[in-house]
Amino acid sequence: FGKAGESAHLCNSLEIGPGYGKFSKCFLAWRLNYFVDVVPHTQTKVKKLFLPPHLQFVKFHMTNWTACPDIPSNSVNFVFSWDTFPFFTQQHIKLYLKDIHRVTLPGGYVFLHYANCEYDHDLNEAKRGYWNYNTKSAMGQLIKECGYTVIEMSQFKTGANYAIFQKPGKDNPVLYK
């Protein structure tokens, strides 16, 4: 997704919960890079990663829960979040998925890291109160209930469960392969 080809310069990305920007520069190929976080000092940390000429393409927004009212509807081709959704309850995830649906272009993709407590590592994180309890089947159900099509749900390594899904439609020139 980071190198989306010739059409990337026309497309926009959204990163939810960028923290200190571990992945934020991976989206430089996209035209606009939206960032949403609840922590105010995150904006300063993320913006320091970009050269001054590129800052015109970096749009940072604060949220108090899940709302992203400053991001236009149907304007984002790709949504990414890592190490954020494992901390959310299923109800919080569902609300976020609905808000993501509003800002995502028809045919747009979403790539989220989530807790899958079917695995011991994730279950232990939930038992100690660090992550919220979730499973692959529950996450898949939430994704479908919110109007998306699941493309892929897997795991990179222990504690690194992800879901890739798509908003129905064909307005997105970027294709996931």
Short mmCIF file of C-alpha atoms in Angstrom, two decimals:
data_model
loop_
_atom_site.label_atom_id
_atom_site.label_comp_id
_atom_site.label_asym_id
_atom_site.label_seq_id
_atom_site.Cartn_x
_atom_site.Cartn_y
_atom_site.Cartn_z
CA PHE A 1 0.00 0.00 0.00
CA GLY A 2 2.92 2.37 0.59
CA LYS A 3 3.87 2.38 -3.09
CA ALA A 4 0.56 2.45 -4.89
CA GLY A 5 1.95 3.12 -8.36
CA GLU A 6 1.20 5.96 -10.73
CA SER A 7 -2.18 6.83 -9.19
CA ALA A 8 -0.79 7.32 -5.66
CA HIS A 9 -0.14 11.02 -6.22
CA LEU A 10 -3.92 11.44 -6.60
CA CYS A 11 -4.85 9.41 -3.54
CA ASN A 12 -5.09 10.10 0.18
CA SER A 13 -4.21 8.03 3.22
CA LEU A 14 -5.36 8.16 6.83
CA GLU A 15 -3.36 6.82 9.76
CA ILE A 16 -5.24 6.38 13.03
CA GLY A 17 -3.14 6.57 16.18
CA PRO A 18 0.27 7.26 14.62
CA GLY A 19 1.95 7.62 18.02
CA TYR A 20 5.48 8.82 17.34
CA GLY A 21 5.22 8.03 13.65
CA LYS A 22 6.77 4.57 13.36
CA PHE A 23 4.89 3.96 10.09
CA SER A 24 3.91 7.51 9.11
CA LYS A 25 6.59 8.09 6.50
CA CYS A 26 5.57 4.88 4.70
CA PHE A 27 2.73 6.83 3.09
CA LEU A 28 4.78 9.54 1.38
CA ALA A 29 3.68 8.22 -2.02
CA TRP A 30 0.11 9.31 -1.27
CA ARG A 31 -1.04 12.85 -2.08
CA LEU A 32 -2.50 13.85 1.28
CA ASN A 33 -1.63 12.12 4.51
CA TYR A 34 -4.27 12.52 7.20
CA PHE A 35 -3.40 11.61 10.78
CA VAL A 36 -5.85 11.24 13.68
CA ASP A 37 -4.88 10.83 17.32
CA VAL A 38 -6.20 11.53 20.83
CA VAL A 39 -2.82 12.63 22.22
CA PRO A 40 -2.03 16.32 21.44
CA HIS A 41 1.80 16.05 21.43
CA THR A 42 1.64 13.32 18.76
CA GLN A 43 1.18 15.98 16.10
CA THR A 44 4.55 17.56 16.85
CA LYS A 45 6.33 14.19 16.85
CA VAL A 46 4.81 13.12 13.52
CA LYS A 47 5.33 16.45 11.75
CA LYS A 48 9.05 16.40 12.66
CA LEU A 49 9.40 13.32 10.44
CA PHE A 50 8.53 15.26 7.29
CA LEU A 51 10.57 17.82 5.37
CA PRO A 52 9.04 21.32 5.37
CA PRO A 53 7.92 21.18 1.69
CA HIS A 54 5.95 18.00 2.39
CA LEU A 55 4.09 19.45 5.40
CA GLN A 56 1.51 20.96 3.06
CA PHE A 57 0.40 17.37 2.40
CA VAL A 58 0.21 16.42 6.09
CA LYS A 59 -3.15 17.04 7.76
CA PHE A 60 -3.29 16.28 11.48
CA HIS A 61 -6.58 16.09 13.38
CA MET A 62 -7.37 15.46 17.00
CA THR A 63 -10.23 13.20 18.01
CA ASN A 64 -11.85 12.70 21.37
CA TRP A 65 -13.18 9.21 20.61
CA THR A 66 -13.75 8.17 16.99
CA ALA A 67 -15.00 11.24 15.17
CA CYS A 68 -13.00 12.68 12.28
CA PRO A 69 -15.32 15.54 11.23
CA ASP A 70 -12.55 17.52 9.51
CA ILE A 71 -11.79 14.71 7.08
CA PRO A 72 -14.12 14.96 4.08
CA SER A 73 -16.52 12.10 3.32
CA ASN A 74 -15.37 9.64 0.65
CA SER A 75 -11.91 11.22 0.48
CA VAL A 76 -9.48 8.55 1.71
CA ASN A 77 -8.23 5.68 -0.44
CA PHE A 78 -6.39 3.84 2.32
CA VAL A 79 -6.77 3.75 6.11
CA PHE A 80 -4.02 2.29 8.29
CA SER A 81 -3.70 1.72 12.02
CA TRP A 82 -1.13 -0.30 13.96
CA ASP A 83 -0.97 -0.81 17.71
CA THR A 84 -4.14 1.20 18.35
CA PHE A 85 -7.19 -1.03 17.87
CA PRO A 86 -5.99 -3.77 20.30
CA PHE A 87 -6.71 -1.27 23.08
CA PHE A 88 -10.33 -0.66 22.01
CA THR A 89 -13.45 -2.47 23.15
CA GLN A 90 -15.55 -4.09 20.44
CA GLN A 91 -18.11 -1.28 20.79
CA HIS A 92 -15.37 1.33 20.31
CA ILE A 93 -14.09 -0.56 17.25
CA LYS A 94 -17.60 -0.68 15.80
CA LEU A 95 -18.03 3.08 16.21
CA TYR A 96 -14.63 3.69 14.63
CA LEU A 97 -15.43 1.40 11.71
CA LYS A 98 -18.58 3.44 11.03
CA ASP A 99 -16.59 6.70 11.04
CA ILE A 100 -13.92 5.14 8.83
CA HIS A 101 -16.68 4.06 6.43
CA ARG A 102 -17.76 7.70 6.05
CA VAL A 103 -14.29 9.00 5.13
CA THR A 104 -13.23 6.06 2.94
CA LEU A 105 -13.76 6.33 -0.79
CA PRO A 106 -15.97 3.58 -2.29
CA GLY A 107 -13.51 0.79 -3.03
CA GLY A 108 -11.07 2.11 -0.43
CA TYR A 109 -9.05 -0.25 1.76
CA VAL A 110 -8.53 -0.44 5.50
CA PHE A 111 -5.60 -2.20 7.20
CA LEU A 112 -5.96 -2.59 10.99
CA HIS A 113 -3.97 -4.32 13.69
CA TYR A 114 -6.25 -5.90 16.31
CA ALA A 115 -6.08 -8.24 19.29
CA ASN A 116 -6.93 -11.87 18.58
CA CYS A 117 -7.31 -13.54 21.96
CA GLU A 118 -7.49 -16.97 20.35
CA TYR A 119 -3.70 -16.75 20.69
CA ASP A 120 -1.98 -16.93 24.08
CA HIS A 121 0.03 -13.72 23.69
CA ASP A 122 -3.03 -11.59 22.94
CA LEU A 123 -5.10 -13.37 25.60
CA ASN A 124 -2.41 -12.68 28.21
CA GLU A 125 -2.37 -9.00 27.21
CA ALA A 126 -6.16 -8.90 27.66
CA LYS A 127 -6.05 -10.77 30.99
CA ARG A 128 -3.58 -8.28 32.41
CA GLY A 129 -5.82 -5.41 31.25
CA TYR A 130 -3.43 -4.02 28.64
CA TRP A 131 -5.44 -4.96 25.52
CA ASN A 132 -9.16 -5.47 25.22
CA TYR A 133 -10.51 -8.93 24.51
CA ASN A 134 -11.25 -9.62 20.85
CA THR A 135 -11.11 -12.58 18.47
CA LYS A 136 -10.71 -13.05 14.74
CA SER A 137 -14.31 -14.18 14.32
CA ALA A 138 -15.67 -11.25 16.38
CA MET A 139 -13.52 -8.76 14.46
CA GLY A 140 -14.60 -10.25 11.14
CA GLN A 141 -18.24 -9.96 12.19
CA LEU A 142 -17.79 -6.29 13.20
CA ILE A 143 -16.15 -5.52 9.86
CA LYS A 144 -19.03 -7.12 7.94
CA GLU A 145 -21.70 -5.46 10.12
CA CYS A 146 -20.20 -2.08 9.30
CA GLY A 147 -20.55 -2.69 5.57
CA TYR A 148 -17.10 -3.85 4.48
CA THR A 149 -15.84 -6.88 2.60
CA VAL A 150 -13.04 -8.80 4.33
CA ILE A 151 -10.04 -9.25 2.02
CA GLU A 152 -7.58 -10.90 4.40
CA MET A 153 -7.22 -11.64 8.11
CA SER A 154 -3.98 -13.14 9.29
CA GLN A 155 -0.97 -12.74 11.57
CA PHE A 156 2.58 -11.55 10.79
CA LYS A 157 3.93 -12.92 14.06
CA THR A 158 2.80 -13.36 17.65
CA GLY A 159 0.70 -10.35 18.68
CA ALA A 160 0.62 -8.96 15.14
CA ASN A 161 -2.87 -9.83 13.91
CA TYR A 162 -4.26 -7.77 11.08
CA ALA A 163 -7.36 -7.37 8.98
CA ILE A 164 -7.49 -5.94 5.47
CA PHE A 165 -10.95 -5.03 4.27
CA GLN A 166 -12.62 -2.88 1.65
CA LYS A 167 -15.56 -0.52 1.43
CA PRO A 168 -17.81 -1.62 -1.45
CA GLY A 169 -17.48 0.40 -4.63
CA LYS A 170 -15.17 1.02 -7.55
CA ASP A 171 -14.06 4.66 -7.16
CA ASN A 172 -10.62 3.73 -5.80
CA PRO A 173 -7.91 3.47 -8.51
CA VAL A 174 -5.64 1.60 -6.06
CA LEU A 175 -5.90 -2.18 -6.14
CA TYR A 176 -4.65 -4.51 -3.42
CA LYS A 177 -2.80 -7.54 -4.80
#
